[in-house]
Tab-separated table of C-alpha atoms and ligand atoms in Angstrom:
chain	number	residue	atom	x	y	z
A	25	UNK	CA	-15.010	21.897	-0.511
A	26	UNK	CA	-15.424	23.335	-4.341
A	27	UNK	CA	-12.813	22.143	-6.604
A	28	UNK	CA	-12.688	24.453	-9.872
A	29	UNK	CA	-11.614	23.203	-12.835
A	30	UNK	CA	-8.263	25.102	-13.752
A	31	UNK	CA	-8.156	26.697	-10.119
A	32	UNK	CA	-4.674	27.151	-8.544
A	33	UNK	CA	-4.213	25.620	-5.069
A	34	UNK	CA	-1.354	25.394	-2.956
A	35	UNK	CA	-0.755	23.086	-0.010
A	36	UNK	CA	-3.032	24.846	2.495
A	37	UNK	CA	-6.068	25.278	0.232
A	38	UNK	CA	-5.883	21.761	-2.330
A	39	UNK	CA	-9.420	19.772	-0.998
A	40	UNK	CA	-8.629	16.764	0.973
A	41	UNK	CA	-7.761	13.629	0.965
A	42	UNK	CA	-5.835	14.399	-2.329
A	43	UNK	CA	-2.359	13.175	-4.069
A	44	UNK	CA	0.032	15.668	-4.995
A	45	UNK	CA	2.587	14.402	-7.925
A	46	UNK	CA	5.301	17.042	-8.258
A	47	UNK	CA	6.735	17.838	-11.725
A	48	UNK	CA	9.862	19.269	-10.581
A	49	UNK	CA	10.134	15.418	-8.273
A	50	UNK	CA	9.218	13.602	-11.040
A	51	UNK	CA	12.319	15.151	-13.168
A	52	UNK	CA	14.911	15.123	-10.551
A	53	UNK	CA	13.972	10.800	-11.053
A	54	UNK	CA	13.666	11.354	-14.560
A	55	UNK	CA	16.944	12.750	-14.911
A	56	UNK	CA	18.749	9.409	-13.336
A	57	UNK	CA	17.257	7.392	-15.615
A	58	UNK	CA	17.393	8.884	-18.638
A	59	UNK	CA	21.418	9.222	-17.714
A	60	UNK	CA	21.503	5.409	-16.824
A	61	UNK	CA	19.669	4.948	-20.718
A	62	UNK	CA	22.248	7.464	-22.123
A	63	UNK	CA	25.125	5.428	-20.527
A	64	UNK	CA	24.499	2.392	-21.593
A	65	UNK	CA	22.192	2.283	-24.577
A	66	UNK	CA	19.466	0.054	-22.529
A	67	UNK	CA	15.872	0.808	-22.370
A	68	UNK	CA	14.198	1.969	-19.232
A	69	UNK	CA	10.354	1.027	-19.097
A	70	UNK	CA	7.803	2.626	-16.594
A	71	UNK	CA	5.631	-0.247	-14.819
A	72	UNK	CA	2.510	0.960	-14.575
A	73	UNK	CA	1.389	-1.573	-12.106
A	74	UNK	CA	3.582	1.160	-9.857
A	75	UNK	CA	2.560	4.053	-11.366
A	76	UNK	CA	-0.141	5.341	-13.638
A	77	UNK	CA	-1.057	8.609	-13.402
A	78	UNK	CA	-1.088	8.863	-17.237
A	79	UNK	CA	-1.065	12.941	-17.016
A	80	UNK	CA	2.613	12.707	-16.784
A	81	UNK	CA	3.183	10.590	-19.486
A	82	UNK	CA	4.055	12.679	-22.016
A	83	UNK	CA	6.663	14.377	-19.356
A	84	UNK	CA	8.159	10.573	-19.003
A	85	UNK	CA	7.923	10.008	-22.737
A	86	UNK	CA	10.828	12.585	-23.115
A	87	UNK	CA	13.208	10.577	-21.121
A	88	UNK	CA	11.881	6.837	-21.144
A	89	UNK	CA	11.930	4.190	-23.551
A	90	UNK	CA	8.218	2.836	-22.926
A	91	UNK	CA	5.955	1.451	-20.870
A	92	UNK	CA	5.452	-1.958	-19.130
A	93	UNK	CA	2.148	-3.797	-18.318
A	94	UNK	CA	1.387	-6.581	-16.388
A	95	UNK	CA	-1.887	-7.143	-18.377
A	96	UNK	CA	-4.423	-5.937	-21.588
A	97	UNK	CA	-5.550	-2.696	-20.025
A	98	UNK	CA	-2.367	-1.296	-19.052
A	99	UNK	CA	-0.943	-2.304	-22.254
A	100	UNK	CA	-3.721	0.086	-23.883
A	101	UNK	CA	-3.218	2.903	-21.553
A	102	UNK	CA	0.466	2.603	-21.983
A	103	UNK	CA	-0.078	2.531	-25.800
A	104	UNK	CA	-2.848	5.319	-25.617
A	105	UNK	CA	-1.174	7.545	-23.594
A	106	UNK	CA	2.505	7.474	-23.445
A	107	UNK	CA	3.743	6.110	-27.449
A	108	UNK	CA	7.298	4.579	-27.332
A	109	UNK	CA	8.143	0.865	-27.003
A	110	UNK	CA	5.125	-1.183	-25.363
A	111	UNK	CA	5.816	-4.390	-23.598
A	112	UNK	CA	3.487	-6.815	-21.611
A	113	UNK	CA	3.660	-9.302	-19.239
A	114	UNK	CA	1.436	-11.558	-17.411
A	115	UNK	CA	1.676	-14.832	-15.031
A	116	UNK	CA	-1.006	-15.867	-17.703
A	117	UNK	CA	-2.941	-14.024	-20.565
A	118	UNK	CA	-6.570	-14.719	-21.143
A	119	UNK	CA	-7.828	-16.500	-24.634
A	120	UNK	CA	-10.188	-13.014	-25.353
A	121	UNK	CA	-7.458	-10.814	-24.564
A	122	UNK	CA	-4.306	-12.322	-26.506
A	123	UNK	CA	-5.395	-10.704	-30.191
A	124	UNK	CA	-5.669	-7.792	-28.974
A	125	UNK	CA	-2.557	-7.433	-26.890
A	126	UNK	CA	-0.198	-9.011	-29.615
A	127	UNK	CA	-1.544	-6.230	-32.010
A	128	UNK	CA	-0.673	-3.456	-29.436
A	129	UNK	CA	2.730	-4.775	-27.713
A	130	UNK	CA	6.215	-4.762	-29.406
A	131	UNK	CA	7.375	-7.478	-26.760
A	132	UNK	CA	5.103	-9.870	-24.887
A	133	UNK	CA	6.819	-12.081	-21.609
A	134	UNK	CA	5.431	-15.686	-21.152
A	135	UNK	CA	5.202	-17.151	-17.643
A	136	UNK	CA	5.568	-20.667	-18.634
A	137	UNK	CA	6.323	-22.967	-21.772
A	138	UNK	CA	2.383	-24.084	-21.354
A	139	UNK	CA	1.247	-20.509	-22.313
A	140	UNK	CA	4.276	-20.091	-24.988
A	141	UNK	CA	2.763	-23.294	-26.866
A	142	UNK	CA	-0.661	-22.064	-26.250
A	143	UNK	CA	-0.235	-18.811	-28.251
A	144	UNK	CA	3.035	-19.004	-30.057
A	145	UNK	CA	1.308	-19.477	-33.141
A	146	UNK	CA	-0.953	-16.471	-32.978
A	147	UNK	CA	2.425	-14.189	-32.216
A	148	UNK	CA	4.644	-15.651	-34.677
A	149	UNK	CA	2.300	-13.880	-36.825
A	150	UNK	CA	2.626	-10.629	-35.494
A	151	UNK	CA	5.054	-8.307	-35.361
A	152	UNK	CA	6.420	-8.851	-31.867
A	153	UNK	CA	9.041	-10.265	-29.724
A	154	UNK	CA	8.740	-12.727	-27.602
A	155	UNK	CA	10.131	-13.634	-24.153
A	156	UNK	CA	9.692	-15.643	-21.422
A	157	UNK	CA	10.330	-15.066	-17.832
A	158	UNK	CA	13.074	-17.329	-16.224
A	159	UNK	CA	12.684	-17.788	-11.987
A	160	UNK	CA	16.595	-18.186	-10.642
A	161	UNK	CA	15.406	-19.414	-7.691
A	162	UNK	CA	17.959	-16.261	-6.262
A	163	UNK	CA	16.189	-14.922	-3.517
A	164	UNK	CA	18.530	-11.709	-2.507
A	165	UNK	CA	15.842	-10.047	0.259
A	166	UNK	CA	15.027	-10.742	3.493
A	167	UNK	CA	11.712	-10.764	5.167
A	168	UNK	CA	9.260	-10.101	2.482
A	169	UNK	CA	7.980	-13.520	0.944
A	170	UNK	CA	5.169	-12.095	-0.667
A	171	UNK	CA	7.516	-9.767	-2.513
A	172	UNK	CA	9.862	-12.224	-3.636
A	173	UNK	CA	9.379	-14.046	-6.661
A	174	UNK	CA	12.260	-16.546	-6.018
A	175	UNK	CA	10.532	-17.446	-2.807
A	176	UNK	CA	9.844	-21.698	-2.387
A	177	UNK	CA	6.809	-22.829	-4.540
A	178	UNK	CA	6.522	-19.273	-6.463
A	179	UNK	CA	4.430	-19.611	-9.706
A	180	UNK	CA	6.788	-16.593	-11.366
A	181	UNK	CA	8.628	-17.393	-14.674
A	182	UNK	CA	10.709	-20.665	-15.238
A	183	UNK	CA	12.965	-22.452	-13.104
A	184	UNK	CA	15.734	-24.180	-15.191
A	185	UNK	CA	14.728	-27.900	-14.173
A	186	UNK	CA	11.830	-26.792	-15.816
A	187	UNK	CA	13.317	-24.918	-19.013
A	188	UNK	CA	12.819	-26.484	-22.429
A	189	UNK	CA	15.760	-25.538	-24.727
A	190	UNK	CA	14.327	-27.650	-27.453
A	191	UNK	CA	11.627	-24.859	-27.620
A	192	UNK	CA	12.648	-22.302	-28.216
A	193	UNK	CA	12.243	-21.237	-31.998
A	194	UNK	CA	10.732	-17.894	-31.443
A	195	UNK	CA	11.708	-16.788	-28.019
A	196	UNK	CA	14.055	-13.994	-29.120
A	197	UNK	CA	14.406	-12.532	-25.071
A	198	UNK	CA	14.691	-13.684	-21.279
A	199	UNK	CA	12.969	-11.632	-18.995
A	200	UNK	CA	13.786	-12.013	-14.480
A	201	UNK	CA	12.138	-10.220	-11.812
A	202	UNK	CA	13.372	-11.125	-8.748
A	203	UNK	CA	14.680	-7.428	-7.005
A	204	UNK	CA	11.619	-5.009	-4.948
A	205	UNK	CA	13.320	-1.919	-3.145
A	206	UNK	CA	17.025	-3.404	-3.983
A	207	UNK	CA	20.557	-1.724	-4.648
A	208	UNK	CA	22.832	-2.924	-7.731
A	209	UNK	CA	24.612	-5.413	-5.762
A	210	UNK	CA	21.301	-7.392	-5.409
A	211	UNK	CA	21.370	-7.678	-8.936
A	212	UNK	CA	24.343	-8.303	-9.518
A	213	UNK	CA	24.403	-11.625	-7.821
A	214	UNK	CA	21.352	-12.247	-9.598
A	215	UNK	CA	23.140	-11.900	-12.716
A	216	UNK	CA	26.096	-13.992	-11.707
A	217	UNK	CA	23.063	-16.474	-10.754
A	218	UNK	CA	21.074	-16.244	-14.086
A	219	UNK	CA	24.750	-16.477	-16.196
A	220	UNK	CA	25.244	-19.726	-14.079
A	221	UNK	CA	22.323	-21.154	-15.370
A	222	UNK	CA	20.924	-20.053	-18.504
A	223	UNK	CA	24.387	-18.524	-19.910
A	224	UNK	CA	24.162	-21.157	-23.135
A	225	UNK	CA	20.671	-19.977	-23.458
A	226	UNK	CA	21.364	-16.211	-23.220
A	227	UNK	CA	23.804	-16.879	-26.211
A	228	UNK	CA	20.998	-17.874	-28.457
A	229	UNK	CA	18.702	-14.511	-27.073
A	230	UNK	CA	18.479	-10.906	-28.917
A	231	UNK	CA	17.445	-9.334	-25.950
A	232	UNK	CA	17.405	-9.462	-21.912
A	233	UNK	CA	14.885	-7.830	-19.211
A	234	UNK	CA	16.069	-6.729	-15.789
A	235	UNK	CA	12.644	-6.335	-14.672
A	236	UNK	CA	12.050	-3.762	-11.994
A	237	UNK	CA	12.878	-3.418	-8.109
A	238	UNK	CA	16.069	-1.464	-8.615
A	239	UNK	CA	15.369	1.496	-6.759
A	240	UNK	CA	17.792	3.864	-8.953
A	241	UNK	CA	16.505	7.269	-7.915
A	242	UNK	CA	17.636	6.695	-4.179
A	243	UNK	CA	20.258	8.308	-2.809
A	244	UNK	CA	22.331	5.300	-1.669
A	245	UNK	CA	21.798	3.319	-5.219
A	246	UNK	CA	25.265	2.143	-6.751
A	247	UNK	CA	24.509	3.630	-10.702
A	248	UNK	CA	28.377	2.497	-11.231
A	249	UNK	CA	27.434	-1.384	-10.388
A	250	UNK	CA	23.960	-0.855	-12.688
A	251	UNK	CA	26.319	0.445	-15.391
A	252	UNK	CA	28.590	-1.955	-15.251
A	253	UNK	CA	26.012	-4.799	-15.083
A	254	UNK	CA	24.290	-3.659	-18.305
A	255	UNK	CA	27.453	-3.122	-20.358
A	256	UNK	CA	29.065	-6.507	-19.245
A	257	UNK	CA	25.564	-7.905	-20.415
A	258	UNK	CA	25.241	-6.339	-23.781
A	259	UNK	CA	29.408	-6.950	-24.870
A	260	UNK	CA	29.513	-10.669	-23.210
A	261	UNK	CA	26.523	-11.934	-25.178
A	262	UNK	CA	25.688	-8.724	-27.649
A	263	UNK	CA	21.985	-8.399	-25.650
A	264	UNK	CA	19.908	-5.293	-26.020
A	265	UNK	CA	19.169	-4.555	-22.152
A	266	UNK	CA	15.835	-3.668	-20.561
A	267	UNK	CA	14.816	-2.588	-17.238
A	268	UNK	CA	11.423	-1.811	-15.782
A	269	UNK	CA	11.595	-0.093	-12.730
A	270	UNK	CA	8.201	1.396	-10.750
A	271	UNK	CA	9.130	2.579	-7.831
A	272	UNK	CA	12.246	4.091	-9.165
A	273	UNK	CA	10.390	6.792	-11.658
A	274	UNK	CA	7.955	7.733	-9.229
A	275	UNK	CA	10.057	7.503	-5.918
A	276	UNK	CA	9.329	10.554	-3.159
A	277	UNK	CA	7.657	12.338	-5.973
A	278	UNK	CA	4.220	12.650	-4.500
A	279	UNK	CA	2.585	13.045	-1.336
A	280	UNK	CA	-1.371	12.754	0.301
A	281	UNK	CA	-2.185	15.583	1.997
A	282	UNK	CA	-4.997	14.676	4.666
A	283	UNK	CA	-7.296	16.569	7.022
A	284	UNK	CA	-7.580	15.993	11.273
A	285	UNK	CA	-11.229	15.408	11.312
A	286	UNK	CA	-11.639	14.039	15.255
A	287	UNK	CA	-9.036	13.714	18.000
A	288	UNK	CA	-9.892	11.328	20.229
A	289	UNK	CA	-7.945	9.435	23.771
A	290	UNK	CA	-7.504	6.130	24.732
A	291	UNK	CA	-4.077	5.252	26.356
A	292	UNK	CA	-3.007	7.239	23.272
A	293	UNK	CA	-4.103	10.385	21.761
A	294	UNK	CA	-5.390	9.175	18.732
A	295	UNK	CA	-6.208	11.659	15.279
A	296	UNK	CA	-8.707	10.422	12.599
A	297	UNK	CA	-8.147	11.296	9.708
A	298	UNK	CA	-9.129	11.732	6.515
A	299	UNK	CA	-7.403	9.076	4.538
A	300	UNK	CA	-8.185	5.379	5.204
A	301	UNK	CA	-4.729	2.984	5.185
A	302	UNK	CA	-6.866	0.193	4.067
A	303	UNK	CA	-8.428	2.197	1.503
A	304	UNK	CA	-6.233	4.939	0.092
A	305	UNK	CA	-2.360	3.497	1.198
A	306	UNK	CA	-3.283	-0.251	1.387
A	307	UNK	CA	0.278	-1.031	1.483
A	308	UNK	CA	1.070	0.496	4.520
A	309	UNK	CA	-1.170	-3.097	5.895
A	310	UNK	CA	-0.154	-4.644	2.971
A	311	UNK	CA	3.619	-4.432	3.225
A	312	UNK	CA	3.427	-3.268	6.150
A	313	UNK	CA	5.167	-0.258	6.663
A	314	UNK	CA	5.015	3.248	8.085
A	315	UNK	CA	4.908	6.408	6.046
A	316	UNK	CA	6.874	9.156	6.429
A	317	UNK	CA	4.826	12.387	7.780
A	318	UNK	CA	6.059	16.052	6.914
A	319	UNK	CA	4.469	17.703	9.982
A	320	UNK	CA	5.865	14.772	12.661
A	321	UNK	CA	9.318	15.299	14.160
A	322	UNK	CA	9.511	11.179	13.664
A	323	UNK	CA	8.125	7.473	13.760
A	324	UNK	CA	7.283	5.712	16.750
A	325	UNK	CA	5.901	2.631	15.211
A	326	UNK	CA	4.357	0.634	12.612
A	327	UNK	CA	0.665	1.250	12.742
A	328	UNK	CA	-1.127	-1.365	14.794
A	329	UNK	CA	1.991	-1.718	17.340
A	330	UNK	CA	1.508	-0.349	20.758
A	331	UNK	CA	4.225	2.595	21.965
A	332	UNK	CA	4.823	0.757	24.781
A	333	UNK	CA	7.100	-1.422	23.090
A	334	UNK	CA	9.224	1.164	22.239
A	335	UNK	CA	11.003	2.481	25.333
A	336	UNK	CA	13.458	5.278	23.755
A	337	UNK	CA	10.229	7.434	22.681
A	338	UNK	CA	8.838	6.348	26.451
A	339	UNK	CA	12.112	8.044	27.546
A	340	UNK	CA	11.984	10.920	25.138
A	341	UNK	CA	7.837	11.259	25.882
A	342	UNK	CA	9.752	11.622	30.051
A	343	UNK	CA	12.567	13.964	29.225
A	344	UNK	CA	10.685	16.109	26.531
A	345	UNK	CA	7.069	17.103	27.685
A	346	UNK	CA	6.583	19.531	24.531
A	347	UNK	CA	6.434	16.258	22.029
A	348	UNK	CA	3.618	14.957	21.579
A	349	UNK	CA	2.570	11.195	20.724
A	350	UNK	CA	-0.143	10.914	18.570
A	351	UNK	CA	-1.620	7.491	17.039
A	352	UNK	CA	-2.988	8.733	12.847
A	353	UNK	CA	-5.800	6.321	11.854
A	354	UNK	CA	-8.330	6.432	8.895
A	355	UNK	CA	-12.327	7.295	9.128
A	356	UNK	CA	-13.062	3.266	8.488
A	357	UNK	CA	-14.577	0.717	10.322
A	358	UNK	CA	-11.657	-1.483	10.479
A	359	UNK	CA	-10.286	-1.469	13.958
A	360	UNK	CA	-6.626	-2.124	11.908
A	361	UNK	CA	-7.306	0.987	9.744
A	362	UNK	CA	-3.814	2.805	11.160
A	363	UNK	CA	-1.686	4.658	9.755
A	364	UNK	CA	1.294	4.930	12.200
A	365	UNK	CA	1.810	6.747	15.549
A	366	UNK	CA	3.924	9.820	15.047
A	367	UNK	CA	5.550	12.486	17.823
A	368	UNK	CA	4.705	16.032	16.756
A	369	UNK	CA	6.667	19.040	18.423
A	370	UNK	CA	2.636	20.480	19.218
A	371	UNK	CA	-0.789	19.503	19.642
A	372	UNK	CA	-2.754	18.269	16.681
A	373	UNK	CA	-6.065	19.712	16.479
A	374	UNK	CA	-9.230	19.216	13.965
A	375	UNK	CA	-8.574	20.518	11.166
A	376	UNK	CA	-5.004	20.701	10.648
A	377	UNK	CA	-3.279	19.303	7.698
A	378	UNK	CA	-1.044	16.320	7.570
A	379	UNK	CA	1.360	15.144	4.388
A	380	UNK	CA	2.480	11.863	3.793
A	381	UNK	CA	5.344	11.635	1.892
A	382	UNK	CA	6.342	8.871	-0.857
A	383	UNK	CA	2.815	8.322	-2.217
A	384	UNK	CA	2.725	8.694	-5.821
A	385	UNK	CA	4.159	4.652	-6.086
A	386	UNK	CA	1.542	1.690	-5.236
A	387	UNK	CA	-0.875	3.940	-3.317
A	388	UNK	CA	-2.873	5.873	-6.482
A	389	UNK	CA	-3.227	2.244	-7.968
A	390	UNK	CA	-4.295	0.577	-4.910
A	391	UNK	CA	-6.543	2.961	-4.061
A	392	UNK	CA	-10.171	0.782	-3.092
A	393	UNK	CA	-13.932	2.288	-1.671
A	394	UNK	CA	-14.245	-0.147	1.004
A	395	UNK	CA	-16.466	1.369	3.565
A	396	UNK	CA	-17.721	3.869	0.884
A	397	UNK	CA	-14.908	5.918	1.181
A	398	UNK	CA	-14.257	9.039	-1.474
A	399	UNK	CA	-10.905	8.644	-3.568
A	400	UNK	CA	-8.593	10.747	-3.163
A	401	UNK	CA	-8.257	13.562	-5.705
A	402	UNK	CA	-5.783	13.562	-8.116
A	403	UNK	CA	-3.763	16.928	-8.331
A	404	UNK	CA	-0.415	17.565	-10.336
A	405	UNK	CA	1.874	20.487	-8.878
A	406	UNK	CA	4.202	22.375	-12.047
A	407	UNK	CA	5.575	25.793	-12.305
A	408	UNK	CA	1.688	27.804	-11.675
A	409	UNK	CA	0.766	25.692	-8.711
A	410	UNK	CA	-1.261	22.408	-7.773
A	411	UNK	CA	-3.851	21.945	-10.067
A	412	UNK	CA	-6.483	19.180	-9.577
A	413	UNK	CA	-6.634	16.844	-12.489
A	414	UNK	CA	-9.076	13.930	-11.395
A	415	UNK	CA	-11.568	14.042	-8.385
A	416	UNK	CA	-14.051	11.341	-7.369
A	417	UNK	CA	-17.539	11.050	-5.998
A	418	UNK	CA	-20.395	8.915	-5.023
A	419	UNK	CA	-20.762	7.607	-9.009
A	420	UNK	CA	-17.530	6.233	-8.855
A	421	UNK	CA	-18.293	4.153	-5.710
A	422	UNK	CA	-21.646	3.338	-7.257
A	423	UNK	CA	-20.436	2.578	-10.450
A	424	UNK	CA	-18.044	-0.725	-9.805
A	425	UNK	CA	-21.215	-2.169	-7.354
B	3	PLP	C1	6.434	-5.104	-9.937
B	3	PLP	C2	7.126	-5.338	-11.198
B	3	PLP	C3	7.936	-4.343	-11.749
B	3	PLP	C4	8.183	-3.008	-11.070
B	3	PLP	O1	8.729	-3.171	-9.804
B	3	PLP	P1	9.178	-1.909	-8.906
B	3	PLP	O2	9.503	-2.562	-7.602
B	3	PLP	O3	8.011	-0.998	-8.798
B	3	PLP	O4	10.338	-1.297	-9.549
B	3	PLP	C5	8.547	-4.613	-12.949
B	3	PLP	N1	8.383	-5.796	-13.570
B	3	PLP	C6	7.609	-6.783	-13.071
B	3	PLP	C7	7.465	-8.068	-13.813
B	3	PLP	C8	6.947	-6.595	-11.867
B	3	PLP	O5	6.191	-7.569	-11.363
């Protein structure tokens, strides 16, 4: 399909497979936050690792403090594109990278005291802050080990058997990350937890950092217990307070709009798309999870699980002979490469269009070529319609080979 540059699309007509970040989505997120920062006097950061679809940075730059980065080149696209407050941090920084990410950063986060020592004397130099990162060993989720940094044997931040306070001339901030997908009461036990242990510490410290995983812009999310947690931080020990959420700037603000390209039966009706999971939404295998579909009246099941297992929709497939089960998978060659299986009130047929919802965060920075697939286009929906603002082709798969 031709894609014109400054050509207005709408849902039916965008090309496909393409993200769709929505302006008026990103605000409604935007909004939250920048209430939270007006509350409380902390600083919300956007981690980039999340989301980086730096055409909407100067949009965020109106409400949010600055940017986070979990390494030198989102550091510089931070810097580059969205200005503010610029902070780094990495489970360890590279010898040819350190110059130049002390000159960009106004606060850098150590992992351990080994890489404070290594390059405390280059940043003393600087004009910068330094942290470092402090494990609690406070695991407050369930089920996802690779998500949780307090996990047994985890190599992020510093436990405090581990925590030298006799070096500490030139820390001036503690930094935890502990929360992914969490409400306020997560972190405040976390709090309680980090007070227990590092309280004489956090005395000594100008500055603290939340990290991310507090999912503020959903609908359930306590903002009282968030407010109260920052303000009882910054009056009990007088710390400047910083959070950097992901998920929570982006969250529901984007979707990827995909084209039926075969339909084909085997136990299961089964619609190939075309978006890959494993290439363009790695975390539904990652994670795993399921997305949500606009067009589907619901979920059956995790991709890669079998219907059978789930005997309400083999009662509602019985009572209801209009819905239709279909399994979505991707055009790859991995026999894994599925999406979900989904009941639609109608039969699916090549060509039709199907929207998966909650895909601006983690998918447009996972996004990989495997099998030669095309990225997904970029597109950015305001006011005048969708308008495409990155698209991809065979030099870009060629290019990183
Ligand atoms: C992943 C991460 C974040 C952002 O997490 P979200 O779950 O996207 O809010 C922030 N800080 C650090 C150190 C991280 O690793």
């Amino acid at each position: 399909m031709q894609m014109e540059k400054g050509k207005i699309y709408d849902y039916n007509t965008v090309p496909t497979p393409c993200f769709v970040v929505e302006e008026e989505l990103l605000k409604k997120n935007l909004e939250i936050l920048k209430n939270v920062i007006d509350r409380t006097g902390c600083h919300i950061l956007l981690a980039q690792k999340c989301f980086s679809m730096y055409h909407t940075y100067p949009l965020l730059s109106k409400y949010l403090s600055g940017t986070t980065a979990s390494g030198l080149y989102e550091a510089k696209l931070g810097k580059e594109y969205f200005g503010k407050e610029t902070h780094v941090y990495s489970a360890a920084y590279r010898d040819d990278e350190i110059d130049e990410l002390l000159d960009i950063c106004d606060h850098i986060v150590f992992n351990s005291f080994s890489q404070w020592n290594r390059f405390k004397d280059k940043a003393k130099k600087k004009d910068i802050k330094c942290g470092l990162r402090i494990n609690p060993k406070c695991s407050t989720q369930e089920g996802h080990a690779i998500y949780d940094p307090c996990a047994p044997y985890s190599r992020m931040g510093i436990t405090n058997e581990n925590f030298d306070r006799e070096n500490l001339e030139g820390i001036s901030g503690l930094h935890f990350h502990t929360l992914c997908e969490q409400n306020s009461d997560d972190l405040l036990t976390t709090i309680k937890s980090v007070k227990e242990q590092f309280s004489d510490v956090l005395k000594e410290m100008e500055w603290i950092n939340f990290g991310g995983g507090h999912h503020i812009t959903r609908k359930d999310y306590d903002i009282e217990c968030l407010v109260d947690c920052i303000n009882e931080m910054k009056e009990e020990y007088g710390l400047e307070v910083y959070l950097e959420p992901g998920e929570a700037v982006a969250l529901d603000a984007g979707f990827m709009i995909s084209t039926v390209l075969d339909i084909v039966s085997n136990g299961i009706d089964i619609a190939i798309v075309d978006t890959s999971a494993a290439c363009h939404m790695p975390d539904v295998i990652e994670m795993p999870y399921t997305p949500q579909l606009a067009e589907a009246v619901r979920i059956v099941a995790a991709g890669g699980e079998t219907y059978d297992k789930d005997l309400s929709v083999k009662s509602m497939m019985e009572e209801q002979e209009t819905f239709k089960l279909y399994r979505i998978g991707g055009p790859t060659c991995l026999a894994g490469d599925v999406i979900g299986d989904y009941i639609f009130d109608r039969d699916l047929k090549i060509g039709d269009r199907l929207t998966f919802k909650d895909m601006a965060i983690y998918s447009m920075v996972k996004t990989n070529t495997f099998n030669g697939m095309r990225l997904p286009a970029i597109a950015y929906k305001d006011k005048e319609g969708i308008k495409i603002i990155k698209k991809f082709g065979y030099e870009d798969f060629k290019n990183r080979l």
